[in-house]
JSON list of C-alpha atoms in Angstrom, two decimals:
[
{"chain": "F", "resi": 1, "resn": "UNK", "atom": "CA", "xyz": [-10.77, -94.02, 87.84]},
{"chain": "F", "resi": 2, "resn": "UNK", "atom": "CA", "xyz": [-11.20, -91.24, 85.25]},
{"chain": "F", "resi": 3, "resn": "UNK", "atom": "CA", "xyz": [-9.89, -90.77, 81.97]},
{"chain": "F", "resi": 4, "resn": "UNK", "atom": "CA", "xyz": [-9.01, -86.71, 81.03]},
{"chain": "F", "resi": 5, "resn": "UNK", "atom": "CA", "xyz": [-7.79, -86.22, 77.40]},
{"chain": "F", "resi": 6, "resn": "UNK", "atom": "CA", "xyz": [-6.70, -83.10, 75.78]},
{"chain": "F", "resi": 7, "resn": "UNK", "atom": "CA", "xyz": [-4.30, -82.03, 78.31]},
{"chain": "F", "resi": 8, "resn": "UNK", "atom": "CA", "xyz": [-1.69, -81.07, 76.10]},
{"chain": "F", "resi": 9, "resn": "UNK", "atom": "CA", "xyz": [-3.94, -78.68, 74.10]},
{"chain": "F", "resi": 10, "resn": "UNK", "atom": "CA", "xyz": [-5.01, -76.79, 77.33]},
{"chain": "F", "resi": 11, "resn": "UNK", "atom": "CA", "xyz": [-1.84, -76.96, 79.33]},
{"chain": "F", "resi": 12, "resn": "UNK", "atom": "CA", "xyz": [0.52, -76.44, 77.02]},
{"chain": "F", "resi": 13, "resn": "UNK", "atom": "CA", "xyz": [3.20, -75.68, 79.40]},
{"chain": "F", "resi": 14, "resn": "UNK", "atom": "CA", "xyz": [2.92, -78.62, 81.91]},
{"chain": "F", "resi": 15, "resn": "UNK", "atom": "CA", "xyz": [4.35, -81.30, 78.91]},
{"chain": "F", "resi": 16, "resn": "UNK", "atom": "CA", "xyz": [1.40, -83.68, 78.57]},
{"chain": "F", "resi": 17, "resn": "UNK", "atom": "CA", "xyz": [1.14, -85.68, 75.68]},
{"chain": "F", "resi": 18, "resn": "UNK", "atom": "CA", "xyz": [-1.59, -86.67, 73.64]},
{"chain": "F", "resi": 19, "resn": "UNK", "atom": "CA", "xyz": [-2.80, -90.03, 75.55]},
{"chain": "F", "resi": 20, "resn": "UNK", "atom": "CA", "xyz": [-5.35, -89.75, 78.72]},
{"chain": "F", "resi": 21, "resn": "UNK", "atom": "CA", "xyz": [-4.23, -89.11, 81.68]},
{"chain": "F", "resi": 22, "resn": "UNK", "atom": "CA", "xyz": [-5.77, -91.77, 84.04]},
{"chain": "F", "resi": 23, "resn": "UNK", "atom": "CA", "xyz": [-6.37, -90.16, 87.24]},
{"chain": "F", "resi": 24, "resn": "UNK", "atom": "CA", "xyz": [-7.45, -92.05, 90.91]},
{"chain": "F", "resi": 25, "resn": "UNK", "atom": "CA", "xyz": [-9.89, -89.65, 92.28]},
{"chain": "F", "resi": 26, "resn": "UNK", "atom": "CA", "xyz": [-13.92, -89.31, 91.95]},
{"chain": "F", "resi": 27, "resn": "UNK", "atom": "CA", "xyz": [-14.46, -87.16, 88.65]},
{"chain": "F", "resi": 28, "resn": "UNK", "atom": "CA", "xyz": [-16.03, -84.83, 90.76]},
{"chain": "F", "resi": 29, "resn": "UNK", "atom": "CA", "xyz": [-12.90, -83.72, 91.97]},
{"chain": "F", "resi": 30, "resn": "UNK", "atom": "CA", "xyz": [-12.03, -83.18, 88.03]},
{"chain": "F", "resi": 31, "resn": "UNK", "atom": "CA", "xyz": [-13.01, -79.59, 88.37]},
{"chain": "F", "resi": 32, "resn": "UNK", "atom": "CA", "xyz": [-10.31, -78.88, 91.31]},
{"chain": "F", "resi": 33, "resn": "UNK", "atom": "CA", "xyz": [-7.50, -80.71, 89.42]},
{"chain": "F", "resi": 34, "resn": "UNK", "atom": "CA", "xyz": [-8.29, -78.43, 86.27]},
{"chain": "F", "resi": 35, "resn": "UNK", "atom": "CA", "xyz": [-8.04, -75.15, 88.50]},
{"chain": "F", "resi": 36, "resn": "UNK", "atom": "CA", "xyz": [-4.92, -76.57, 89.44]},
{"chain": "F", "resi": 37, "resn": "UNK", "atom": "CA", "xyz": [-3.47, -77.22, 86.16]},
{"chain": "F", "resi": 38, "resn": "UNK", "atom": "CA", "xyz": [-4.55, -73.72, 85.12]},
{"chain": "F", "resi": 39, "resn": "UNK", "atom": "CA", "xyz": [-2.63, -72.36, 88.12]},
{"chain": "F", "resi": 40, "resn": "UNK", "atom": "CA", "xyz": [0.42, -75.09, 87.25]},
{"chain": "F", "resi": 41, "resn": "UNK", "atom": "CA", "xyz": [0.47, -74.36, 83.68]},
{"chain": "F", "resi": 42, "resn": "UNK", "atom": "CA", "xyz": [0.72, -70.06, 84.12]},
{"chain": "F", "resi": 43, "resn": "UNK", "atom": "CA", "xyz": [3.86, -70.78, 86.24]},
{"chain": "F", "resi": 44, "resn": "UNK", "atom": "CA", "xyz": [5.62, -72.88, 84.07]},
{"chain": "F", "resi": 45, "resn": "UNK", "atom": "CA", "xyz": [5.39, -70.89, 81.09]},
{"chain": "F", "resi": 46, "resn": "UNK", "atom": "CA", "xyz": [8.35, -68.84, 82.16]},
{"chain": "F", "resi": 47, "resn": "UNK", "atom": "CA", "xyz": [10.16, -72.57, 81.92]},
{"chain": "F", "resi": 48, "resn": "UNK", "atom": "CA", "xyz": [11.42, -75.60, 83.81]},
{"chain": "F", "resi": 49, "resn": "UNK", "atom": "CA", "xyz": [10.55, -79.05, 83.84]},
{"chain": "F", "resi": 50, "resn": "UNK", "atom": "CA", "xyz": [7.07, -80.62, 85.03]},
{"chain": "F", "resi": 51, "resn": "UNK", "atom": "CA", "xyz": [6.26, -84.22, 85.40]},
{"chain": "F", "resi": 52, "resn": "UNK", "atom": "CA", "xyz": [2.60, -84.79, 86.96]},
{"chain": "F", "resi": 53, "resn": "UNK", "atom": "CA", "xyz": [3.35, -88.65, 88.54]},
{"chain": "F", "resi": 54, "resn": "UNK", "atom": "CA", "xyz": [-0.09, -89.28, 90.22]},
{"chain": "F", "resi": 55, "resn": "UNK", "atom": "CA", "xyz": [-3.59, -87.87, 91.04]},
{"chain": "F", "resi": 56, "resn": "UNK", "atom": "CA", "xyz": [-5.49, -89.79, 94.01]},
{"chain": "F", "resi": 57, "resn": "UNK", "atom": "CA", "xyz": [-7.59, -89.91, 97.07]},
{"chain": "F", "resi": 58, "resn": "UNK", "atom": "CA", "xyz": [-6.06, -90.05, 100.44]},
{"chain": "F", "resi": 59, "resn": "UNK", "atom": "CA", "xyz": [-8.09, -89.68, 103.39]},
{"chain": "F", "resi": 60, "resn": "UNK", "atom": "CA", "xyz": [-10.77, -88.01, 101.86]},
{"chain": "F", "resi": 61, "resn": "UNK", "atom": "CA", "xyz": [-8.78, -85.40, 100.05]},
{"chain": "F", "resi": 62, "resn": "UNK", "atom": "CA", "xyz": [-7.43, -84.92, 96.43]},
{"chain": "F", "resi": 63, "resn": "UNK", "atom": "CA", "xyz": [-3.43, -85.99, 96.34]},
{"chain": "F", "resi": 64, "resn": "UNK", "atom": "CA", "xyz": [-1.46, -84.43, 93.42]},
{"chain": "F", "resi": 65, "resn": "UNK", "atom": "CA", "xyz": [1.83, -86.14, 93.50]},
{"chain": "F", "resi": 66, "resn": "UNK", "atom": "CA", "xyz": [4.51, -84.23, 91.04]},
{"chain": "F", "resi": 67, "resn": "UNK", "atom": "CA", "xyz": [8.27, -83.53, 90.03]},
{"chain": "F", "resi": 68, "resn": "UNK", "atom": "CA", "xyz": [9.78, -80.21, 89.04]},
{"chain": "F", "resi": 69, "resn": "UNK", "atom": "CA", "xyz": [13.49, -79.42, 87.84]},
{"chain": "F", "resi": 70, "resn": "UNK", "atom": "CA", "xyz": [14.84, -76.12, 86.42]},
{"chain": "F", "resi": 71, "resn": "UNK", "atom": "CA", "xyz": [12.41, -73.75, 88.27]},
{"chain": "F", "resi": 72, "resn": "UNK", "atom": "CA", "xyz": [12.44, -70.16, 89.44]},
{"chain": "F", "resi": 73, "resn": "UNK", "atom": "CA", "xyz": [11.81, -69.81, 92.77]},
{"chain": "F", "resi": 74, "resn": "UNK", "atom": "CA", "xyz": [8.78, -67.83, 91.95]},
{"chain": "F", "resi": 75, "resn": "UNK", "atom": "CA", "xyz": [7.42, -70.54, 89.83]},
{"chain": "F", "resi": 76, "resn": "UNK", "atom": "CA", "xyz": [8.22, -73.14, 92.35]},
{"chain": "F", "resi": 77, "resn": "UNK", "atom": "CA", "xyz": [6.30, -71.36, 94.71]},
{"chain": "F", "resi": 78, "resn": "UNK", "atom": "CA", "xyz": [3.21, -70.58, 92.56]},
{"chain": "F", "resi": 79, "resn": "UNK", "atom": "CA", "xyz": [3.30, -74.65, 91.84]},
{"chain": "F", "resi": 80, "resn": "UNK", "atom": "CA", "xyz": [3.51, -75.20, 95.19]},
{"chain": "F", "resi": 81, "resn": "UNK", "atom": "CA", "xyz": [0.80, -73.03, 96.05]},
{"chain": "F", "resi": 82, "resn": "UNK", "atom": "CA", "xyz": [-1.51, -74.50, 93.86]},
{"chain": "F", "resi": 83, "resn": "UNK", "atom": "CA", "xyz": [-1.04, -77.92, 94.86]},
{"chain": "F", "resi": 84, "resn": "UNK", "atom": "CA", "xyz": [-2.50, -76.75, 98.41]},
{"chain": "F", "resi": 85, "resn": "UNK", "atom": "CA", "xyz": [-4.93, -74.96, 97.22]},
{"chain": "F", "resi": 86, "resn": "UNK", "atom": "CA", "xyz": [-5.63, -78.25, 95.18]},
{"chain": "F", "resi": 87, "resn": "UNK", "atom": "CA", "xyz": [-5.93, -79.95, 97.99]},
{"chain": "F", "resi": 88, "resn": "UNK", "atom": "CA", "xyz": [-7.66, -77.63, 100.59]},
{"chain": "F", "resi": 89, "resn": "UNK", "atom": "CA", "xyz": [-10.65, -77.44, 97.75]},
{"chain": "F", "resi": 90, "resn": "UNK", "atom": "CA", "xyz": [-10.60, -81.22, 97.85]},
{"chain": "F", "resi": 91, "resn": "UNK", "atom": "CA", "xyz": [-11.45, -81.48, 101.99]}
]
């Protein structure tokens, strides 16, 4: 397991606070979740609701389990998007 802090003053869309986010995966998969927070982050700045729920391995690949509420489609999509990607960089 792998503590990440300063979430909230990177992603400043994406609602983290200011306590470490513990997350299940090798920290060399640290890099992929941070291209995918970048990604997550630009498509919720035009609004909407993001809850990350958990980061882990499963079968060899980065799993980015999440919730989303008052998107545009667009956004939805881009967040979508880059939680394949996320995981396709992971395999």
């Amino acid at each position: 397991m792998s503590l990440t802090t300063g979430l909230s003053d990177r992603y400043p869309h994406l609602g983290f606070d200011e306590r470490p986010l513990a997350v299940q995966c090798g920290a060399g998969w640290l890099g992929i979740l941070h291209a995918f927070f970048v990604d997550a982050d630009k498509a919720m700045a035009t609004g909407g609701s993001f809850t990350l729920l958990e980061v882990r391995g499963k079968v060899g690949g980065l799993c980015i389990d999440l919730a989303t509420a008052d998107l545009a489609p667009e956004a939805h999509r881009a967040i979508t998007d880059a939680q394949r990607l996320a995981s396709l960089r992971s395999l």
